[in-house]
XYZ file of C-alpha atoms in Angstrom:
593
model
C 137.397 134.482 202.100
C 140.575 133.985 200.036
C 141.425 130.398 199.075
C 144.214 128.668 197.240
C 143.680 127.830 193.553
C 143.096 124.210 194.556
C 140.309 125.190 196.939
C 138.631 127.329 194.327
C 138.547 124.532 191.738
C 136.195 122.269 193.691
C 134.607 121.700 197.049
C 137.052 119.890 199.288
C 136.098 116.477 200.605
C 137.761 115.679 203.915
C 137.650 112.946 206.567
C 137.443 113.325 210.360
C 140.338 111.771 212.274
C 142.489 112.508 215.303
C 142.299 113.537 218.929
C 139.617 115.725 220.432
C 141.698 118.402 222.124
C 145.084 118.591 220.413
C 147.417 121.574 220.582
C 146.025 122.582 217.183
C 142.352 122.100 216.213
C 141.619 118.772 214.543
C 142.600 118.846 210.880
C 140.333 117.056 208.462
C 143.045 115.788 206.118
C 146.569 116.515 204.997
C 145.031 117.316 201.597
C 143.103 120.234 203.052
C 144.730 123.557 202.217
C 144.404 125.724 205.302
C 142.572 129.023 204.967
C 144.851 132.006 204.526
C 144.382 135.084 206.656
C 141.876 137.245 204.846
C 141.372 140.958 204.562
C 138.182 142.687 205.700
C 137.508 145.758 203.596
C 141.210 145.873 202.780
C 142.273 146.625 206.347
C 141.915 143.663 208.671
C 143.271 140.100 208.781
C 142.079 137.226 210.981
C 145.177 136.713 213.136
C 146.080 136.102 216.776
C 145.850 139.825 217.415
C 142.702 140.491 215.345
C 140.322 137.588 215.959
C 137.315 139.829 215.340
C 138.183 139.887 211.634
C 137.234 137.174 209.164
C 137.139 138.217 205.503
C 135.133 139.005 202.388
C 133.094 141.559 204.316
C 132.297 139.206 207.227
C 133.508 139.817 210.768
C 132.422 139.694 214.410
C 129.835 142.437 213.749
C 128.016 140.453 211.034
C 124.418 139.518 211.834
C 124.869 135.768 211.353
C 121.091 135.135 211.382
C 120.727 136.879 208.032
C 124.210 136.776 206.470
C 127.064 134.269 206.279
C 129.899 133.363 203.885
C 129.348 130.906 201.058
C 132.800 129.364 200.856
C 132.150 126.736 198.209
C 133.973 124.251 200.458
C 132.409 120.920 201.446
C 133.731 119.113 204.521
C 132.880 115.420 204.492
C 133.131 113.117 207.501
C 132.295 109.530 208.392
C 131.217 108.519 211.880
C 130.901 104.826 212.694
C 128.819 103.974 215.747
C 130.021 100.871 217.586
C 129.314 98.956 220.772
C 132.551 98.050 222.533
C 134.347 97.770 225.876
C 136.439 100.601 227.313
C 137.696 101.840 230.673
C 137.621 105.676 230.443
C 138.365 106.029 234.179
C 140.047 102.647 234.609
C 136.746 100.843 235.252
C 135.960 98.530 232.348
C 132.400 98.552 231.004
C 130.330 98.401 227.828
C 130.247 101.736 225.991
C 129.060 103.234 222.726
C 131.490 105.224 220.641
C 132.040 107.042 217.365
C 135.047 105.724 215.445
C 136.198 103.874 218.575
C 136.700 107.073 220.590
C 135.056 108.814 223.562
C 134.570 111.643 222.756
C 134.277 110.943 219.039
C 136.282 112.749 216.345
C 135.746 116.447 215.792
C 133.551 117.886 213.073
C 135.697 120.890 212.154
C 134.810 123.440 209.487
C 134.870 127.130 208.663
C 131.937 129.501 208.872
C 130.001 129.174 205.610
C 131.223 125.681 204.704
C 128.873 122.906 203.649
C 129.073 119.864 205.936
C 128.335 116.285 204.904
C 128.428 113.548 207.531
C 127.895 109.853 206.882
C 126.759 108.015 210.024
C 127.160 104.236 209.871
C 125.436 102.120 212.502
C 127.758 99.190 213.240
C 125.930 98.105 216.371
C 124.167 94.740 216.191
C 120.970 95.256 218.151
C 120.172 98.983 218.322
C 119.166 101.763 216.037
C 120.748 105.188 216.326
C 120.620 108.795 215.135
C 122.938 111.757 215.594
C 121.818 115.279 216.506
C 124.049 118.267 215.739
C 123.365 120.206 218.909
C 122.681 123.921 218.478
C 123.106 123.843 214.702
C 120.339 126.032 213.300
C 119.575 123.689 210.381
C 118.130 126.566 208.403
C 115.811 124.910 205.848
C 117.476 121.537 206.562
C 115.346 120.174 209.403
C 115.644 116.650 207.966
C 119.284 116.724 209.165
C 118.408 117.501 212.805
C 118.811 113.872 213.857
C 115.839 113.218 216.149
C 114.237 109.772 215.732
C 110.470 110.000 215.693
C 110.635 113.675 214.681
C 112.966 114.301 211.720
C 113.928 110.741 210.797
C 113.524 107.072 211.559
C 116.423 105.458 213.416
C 119.314 104.090 211.359
C 119.044 100.311 211.500
C 122.156 98.177 212.248
C 124.428 97.895 209.235
C 123.018 100.943 207.434
C 124.412 104.432 206.798
C 122.555 107.738 206.739
C 123.977 110.996 205.350
C 123.336 114.359 207.006
C 123.908 117.592 205.051
C 123.790 121.181 206.313
C 125.535 124.554 206.011
C 127.533 126.158 208.806
C 125.571 129.418 208.980
C 126.816 129.904 212.567
C 130.298 129.723 214.049
C 131.651 128.720 217.426
C 131.554 125.625 219.594
C 129.098 122.791 219.948
C 128.796 119.019 219.949
C 126.997 116.130 218.328
C 125.330 113.327 220.227
C 122.925 110.474 219.791
C 119.275 111.434 220.248
C 118.180 107.800 220.247
C 116.901 107.226 223.781
C 119.844 107.263 226.306
C 122.812 106.434 224.033
C 124.448 109.800 224.786
C 125.167 108.643 228.345
C 127.159 105.630 227.164
C 129.647 107.743 225.211
C 128.032 108.519 221.867
C 129.045 112.162 221.395
C 131.800 114.371 220.019
C 132.759 118.001 219.246
C 131.660 120.420 216.547
C 134.066 123.324 215.988
C 133.067 125.949 213.427
C 135.947 128.383 213.021
C 135.007 132.034 212.772
C 135.656 135.445 214.329
C 135.779 135.978 218.111
C 135.254 138.825 220.556
C 138.734 138.488 222.113
C 142.162 137.601 220.802
C 143.980 134.327 221.451
C 147.106 132.615 220.195
C 146.126 128.953 220.070
C 142.869 127.002 219.830
C 143.039 123.985 222.148
C 139.737 122.617 220.866
C 136.870 121.148 222.868
C 136.901 120.134 226.522
C 134.015 117.887 227.579
C 132.931 117.821 231.238
C 130.545 115.096 232.410
C 129.372 112.564 234.962
C 130.152 108.879 234.395
C 128.700 105.586 235.603
C 130.090 102.051 235.785
C 126.901 100.433 234.518
C 125.338 101.063 231.147
C 122.893 103.939 231.070
C 120.189 101.526 229.970
C 120.648 99.402 233.100
C 120.426 102.533 235.231
C 117.258 103.518 233.388
C 115.583 100.115 233.724
C 116.315 99.496 237.378
C 116.348 103.008 238.814
C 115.665 106.140 236.770
C 112.329 105.260 235.184
C 110.873 104.641 238.631
C 111.465 108.231 239.735
C 114.644 109.455 241.418
C 117.808 109.720 239.315
C 120.734 107.312 239.811
C 123.784 108.507 241.699
C 126.831 108.166 239.457
C 130.231 107.296 240.913
C 132.552 109.479 238.844
C 133.033 112.070 236.134
C 135.279 112.522 233.107
C 137.295 115.367 231.596
C 137.485 114.869 227.850
C 136.690 111.205 228.212
C 139.224 110.267 230.874
C 139.790 110.265 234.629
C 140.921 108.037 237.510
C 138.874 105.943 239.924
C 139.946 104.443 243.277
C 139.497 100.682 242.878
C 140.102 100.131 246.601
C 136.538 101.354 247.167
C 134.959 98.473 245.212
C 135.273 94.693 244.941
C 134.948 94.230 241.202
C 137.404 92.697 238.749
C 136.225 95.178 236.128
C 137.952 97.939 238.075
C 141.405 97.876 236.500
C 142.895 101.023 238.008
C 144.233 102.090 234.610
C 142.600 105.509 234.449
C 144.530 108.700 233.698
C 143.926 112.388 234.272
C 143.369 114.615 231.294
C 146.499 116.713 230.687
C 147.415 119.617 228.441
C 150.402 121.953 228.276
C 150.660 125.717 228.578
C 153.514 127.866 227.340
C 153.989 130.886 229.561
C 152.684 134.070 227.953
C 150.402 132.284 225.475
C 146.645 132.856 225.266
C 144.561 129.701 224.728
C 141.006 129.284 223.483
C 139.190 126.414 225.230
C 135.737 125.324 224.050
C 133.817 123.994 227.071
C 130.871 121.585 226.815
C 128.771 120.050 229.597
C 127.901 116.610 228.194
C 126.558 115.152 231.456
C 123.547 112.914 231.878
C 122.359 114.867 234.888
C 124.298 117.670 236.493
C 125.537 121.239 236.541
C 129.308 121.738 236.512
C 131.629 124.682 237.175
C 134.856 124.895 235.223
C 137.951 126.440 236.814
C 141.734 126.316 236.664
C 143.452 126.879 239.998
C 145.101 130.330 240.307
C 143.961 131.399 236.823
C 141.440 133.892 235.542
C 140.013 133.642 232.074
C 137.865 135.629 229.677
C 134.477 134.277 228.606
C 133.753 135.181 224.971
C 130.786 133.051 223.840
C 127.812 131.148 225.218
C 126.532 128.341 223.016
C 126.821 129.578 219.390
C 126.499 133.252 220.387
C 129.552 135.547 220.701
C 129.209 137.781 223.769
C 130.866 140.866 225.204
C 133.969 139.488 226.942
C 133.960 139.248 230.738
C 136.562 137.984 233.180
C 135.912 135.128 235.606
C 137.629 132.534 237.796
C 134.908 129.938 237.143
C 131.996 129.435 234.774
C 128.810 127.440 235.393
C 127.570 125.077 232.680
C 124.173 123.414 232.488
C 123.813 120.247 230.444
C 124.220 120.982 226.748
C 125.582 124.472 227.334
C 128.886 125.635 225.891
C 131.246 128.452 226.773
C 134.306 129.626 224.886
C 136.981 130.937 227.239
C 140.412 132.456 226.672
C 143.018 131.578 229.304
C 146.349 133.350 229.441
C 149.275 131.290 230.765
C 150.400 134.084 233.066
C 151.183 132.195 236.277
C 154.441 130.708 237.558
C 155.817 127.666 235.737
C 154.184 124.835 237.636
C 151.367 122.269 237.487
C 147.763 123.329 238.167
C 144.517 121.447 238.681
C 141.859 121.946 236.041
C 138.513 121.402 237.785
C 135.056 120.303 236.736
C 133.375 121.094 240.034
C 130.211 119.044 240.488
C 127.264 121.111 241.708
C 126.067 118.805 244.495
C 123.023 120.954 245.232
C 121.635 120.094 241.768
C 122.193 116.334 241.621
C 124.011 113.726 243.651
C 127.407 112.227 242.957
C 128.944 109.478 245.062
C 130.497 110.875 248.247
C 134.190 111.542 247.809
C 134.165 111.691 244.017
C 132.357 114.971 243.398
C 135.723 116.772 243.683
C 137.556 114.102 241.690
C 136.645 115.367 238.215
C 140.067 116.834 237.511
C 142.602 117.437 234.787
C 146.134 118.824 234.874
C 147.579 121.953 233.270
C 151.357 121.563 232.937
C 153.409 124.624 232.086
C 156.360 123.951 229.820
C 159.348 123.369 232.094
C 157.344 122.022 235.057
C 157.752 118.558 236.590
C 155.878 116.329 234.137
C 155.461 113.485 236.631
C 154.139 115.454 239.616
C 150.532 116.037 240.564
C 149.587 119.655 241.176
C 149.599 120.938 244.747
C 147.210 123.801 244.045
C 143.911 124.276 245.871
C 140.386 125.093 244.772
C 139.288 128.712 244.831
C 137.146 129.025 247.998
C 134.779 131.395 246.189
C 133.488 128.535 244.036
C 130.074 127.705 245.465
C 127.518 125.095 244.431
C 124.436 126.375 242.621
C 121.890 125.316 240.006
C 121.257 127.734 237.184
C 122.952 129.840 234.551
C 125.707 132.408 234.545
C 124.417 135.864 235.475
C 122.438 137.432 232.643
C 124.315 140.686 233.220
C 127.457 138.942 231.943
C 125.923 137.179 228.936
C 125.513 140.175 226.638
C 125.406 139.201 222.935
C 127.962 141.063 220.839
C 125.581 141.430 217.887
C 122.696 143.271 219.484
C 119.134 142.154 218.758
C 115.832 143.549 219.998
C 112.873 141.220 220.539
C 109.737 142.432 218.753
C 106.114 142.304 219.838
C 104.690 138.775 219.795
C 101.831 137.442 217.735
C 101.304 134.856 220.502
C 102.281 134.414 224.142
C 101.717 130.967 225.625
C 102.262 129.634 229.130
C 102.918 125.910 229.477
C 103.138 124.161 232.834
C 105.633 121.495 233.793
C 104.811 118.713 236.218
C 105.494 115.075 237.030
C 103.653 112.030 238.298
C 103.916 108.276 238.858
C 101.606 106.338 236.571
C 99.409 104.021 238.627
C 99.270 101.459 235.809
C 102.960 100.783 235.213
C 104.376 102.468 238.348
C 106.804 104.512 236.243
C 107.545 108.229 236.586
C 106.600 110.642 233.788
C 107.212 114.321 233.260
C 104.544 116.393 231.566
C 104.674 119.722 229.811
C 101.298 121.310 229.174
C 99.729 118.230 230.791
C 101.182 115.858 228.194
C 104.177 113.527 228.248
C 105.992 113.111 224.926
C 106.095 109.584 223.488
C 107.202 109.182 219.873
C 106.836 106.326 217.402
C 110.251 105.844 215.834
C 108.776 104.252 212.711
C 106.426 107.179 212.068
C 108.338 110.451 212.546
C 106.548 113.775 212.467
C 108.226 115.008 209.299
C 107.477 111.757 207.443
C 103.815 112.287 208.294
C 104.129 115.806 206.888
C 105.922 114.535 203.779
C 103.157 111.964 203.229
C 100.353 114.427 204.113
C 99.220 112.153 206.965
C 97.088 113.582 209.740
C 96.268 114.067 212.496
C 99.417 113.820 214.609
C 99.241 111.394 217.538
C 98.348 113.118 220.807
C 101.464 111.745 222.508
C 103.659 113.613 220.013
C 102.852 116.722 222.089
C 102.773 119.038 219.083
C 102.282 122.798 219.106
C 101.608 124.253 215.666
C 103.434 127.514 214.904
C 101.822 128.783 211.735
C 102.989 132.393 211.482
C 105.878 133.371 209.221
C 108.691 135.736 210.259
C 107.003 136.782 213.481
C 107.906 136.722 217.167
C 106.386 134.145 219.501
C 106.824 134.033 223.288
C 106.741 130.864 225.369
C 106.733 130.715 229.151
C 107.558 127.358 230.738
C 106.873 127.203 234.448
C 107.114 124.697 237.262
C 104.684 124.822 240.189
C 105.736 126.670 243.338
C 105.243 123.431 245.252
C 107.116 121.372 242.654
C 110.179 119.188 242.960
C 112.619 122.093 243.346
C 114.723 121.009 240.372
C 116.552 123.064 237.762
C 115.882 121.994 234.168
C 118.272 122.886 231.309
C 115.854 123.558 228.439
C 117.117 123.119 224.861
C 115.380 124.255 221.670
C 116.256 122.776 218.279
C 116.256 124.859 215.094
C 116.710 128.254 216.755
C 118.639 130.335 219.185
C 116.091 131.686 221.623
C 116.030 134.946 223.556
C 115.770 134.641 227.357
C 113.261 137.387 228.130
C 112.436 136.247 231.677
C 113.833 133.785 234.210
C 113.026 133.598 237.918
C 113.137 130.932 240.611
C 110.422 130.227 243.197
C 107.994 132.530 241.433
C 105.087 132.097 239.051
C 104.843 134.101 235.855
C 102.566 137.127 236.148
C 101.074 137.969 232.709
C 99.842 141.319 234.030
C 103.406 142.316 234.977
C 105.698 140.177 232.818
C 108.816 142.337 233.198
C 110.237 140.994 229.929
C 113.751 142.049 228.922
C 113.522 142.732 225.184
C 116.586 144.893 224.504
C 119.427 142.516 223.573
C 118.637 139.821 226.162
C 120.630 136.625 226.682
C 120.549 134.587 223.482
C 121.450 130.892 223.272
C 119.958 127.408 222.702
C 120.054 126.025 226.290
C 118.840 127.959 229.344
C 117.730 126.921 232.800
C 114.165 126.709 234.000
C 114.901 127.657 237.637
C 113.585 125.539 240.544
C 109.858 126.119 241.119
C 110.013 129.119 238.794
C 109.656 130.020 235.144
C 111.660 130.506 231.968
C 110.316 132.906 229.321
C 111.784 132.621 225.840
C 111.148 134.238 222.473
C 112.091 133.153 218.984
C 111.529 134.396 215.448
C 109.599 132.058 213.163
C 112.007 132.012 210.220
C 112.816 128.289 209.974
C 110.195 125.751 208.835
C 110.565 122.388 210.557
C 109.475 120.231 213.439
C 111.639 121.401 216.304
C 111.963 119.630 219.613
C 112.176 121.578 222.871
C 113.159 119.434 225.852
C 114.935 119.160 229.156
C 118.542 118.077 228.576
C 118.684 115.974 231.729
C 118.707 112.620 229.956
C 116.423 110.908 232.456
C 113.853 113.692 232.128
C 113.912 113.572 228.325
C 113.323 109.821 228.470
C 110.469 110.455 230.908
C 108.748 112.661 228.349
C 109.741 116.215 229.290
C 109.505 117.584 225.752
C 107.201 118.957 223.096
C 107.448 119.745 219.392
C 107.003 123.072 217.664
C 105.785 122.266 214.151
C 106.791 125.529 212.523
C 105.176 126.565 209.243
C 103.991 123.022 208.502
C 102.830 123.749 204.952
C 106.412 124.657 203.968
C 108.290 121.753 205.577
C 107.919 119.129 202.826
C 109.495 121.458 200.254
C 112.609 121.813 202.432
C 113.265 118.042 202.578
C 116.134 117.697 200.123
C 116.314 113.890 199.981
C 112.861 112.421 200.531
C 113.993 109.075 199.118
C 116.668 108.652 201.809
C 114.051 109.617 204.402
C 111.631 106.956 203.170
C 114.322 104.301 202.655
C 115.657 104.786 206.185
C 112.141 104.352 207.555
C 111.410 101.301 205.410
C 114.609 99.629 206.613
C 113.823 100.500 210.225
C 110.294 99.167 209.963
C 111.672 95.817 208.776
C 114.278 95.675 211.543
C 111.759 96.703 214.183
C 109.696 93.561 213.630
C 112.403 91.480 215.313
C 114.386 94.010 217.348
C 115.858 92.720 220.591
C 115.329 95.929 222.582
C 111.951 97.566 221.914
C 111.325 101.213 222.793
C 110.680 101.746 226.512
C 110.911 105.534 226.879
C 109.874 108.723 225.067
C 112.233 107.865 222.216
C 114.547 110.859 222.572
């Protein structure tokens, strides 16, 4: 990449501020000199009409698993976690936030930048940690942000610094991985600028789609979720805001001050929108009335562009879409359509998760009069694999191991609480004794409840098949792997995996970091063992993660300690947590994640 003289003199240190989905992507600081359009092999600049270009020999065809820019630029951010009161949909309640915002401020960088994030815990009675969802963390597993796995929680009043390189590009998000804090608002966007498989004029940033409750997530967990069935939430948010009808409740906390999310379109302009499903429990379809769009990436993986009128997102999944403002000047509903067949939402509000697209020149005070596309159906799963074709083609090699792990659930007769199991074990971590600290200190063996699978081979393919019983609960599970993109080599509902006839798709299959285990079926994934670390794989339904639906891949254990760049911070964070834990007000009552 070409930089100004100022940028070449030293790594830039910048601070995260601003709105989440402005007309221009969040800028880190006025002191940051914006990247100039660069030339690829002397012929191609990264512009609105050539988004596949990047610079210095890197472009949309680069294999980003083995090659990425080294910009020499450091982006530095500070996130302060606080406990406060807000009314995102006009219903006042206790929330958790980063820098006083829901969603929190954007972590914005360029492909190949170094990222440094200081997380300060300003809550009084809870620890915290932040996970950088989908970030590969190549040789930086200590920055993955999972308490009980890669760190101890950050005690109140303390700050922990996370450092990693942006070896990927695209759209993602950060969120707390400390028990259920995500559901109370502790999340925000990650935007890594890079090439794209389709052209666009303007990057509108991240658009979060989610469910939303009027009690704290911890109350819902204590009095409902841990006993089995999930709570039914009364509303949803679009980028942290929505409206709620206070005439349906008798509660002084319902203020009626909520607002719809709004953004403007200029006719003839193409907009990039980075979609994220940040729900506690639910699949969501995104659509804009009367508009088609082009889908260009799933998770951190650029794909062959395809046109659609809606796109289905499981929890934790992301899609980049390009929308052209080609319709008449008017107002249009932007919809986050709740998939009622996957999880319940209070009657009458499932179709209330709406935003407004206002074309320049339209009536700025009027609600849209557009209607939902009747072809939008409710379903639980992923977008069709035939559409999700990675742009950079990869072929899955022969495995050195192929393991089948079964998923199930039960109510414990001793405490009468519900637990999920994977391979007959339910994950329960000890925050004060994380897996990687045990590795750093050469402690062994790992506790049984850590549900650890050793992956000892180096630079080899391993296959994992996760399956639910045919007579199971009939639920879809969005499965997320840390530390890797995985390859979806098999995925079927209401069917058990047949090892004699696996039918694996190995030639450039779907590649991402969240994919659905279909109801009463199986999900077969493959990944390449090129990243030492302890990597969590778990269901991204928050209730299920708290109920233990997770295991750890300890990959190349003998090499992990050498990758820990700041062992003193690791040990100091744990020492501080151990002291705080002796008198903590809210002891651990779930899996820990």
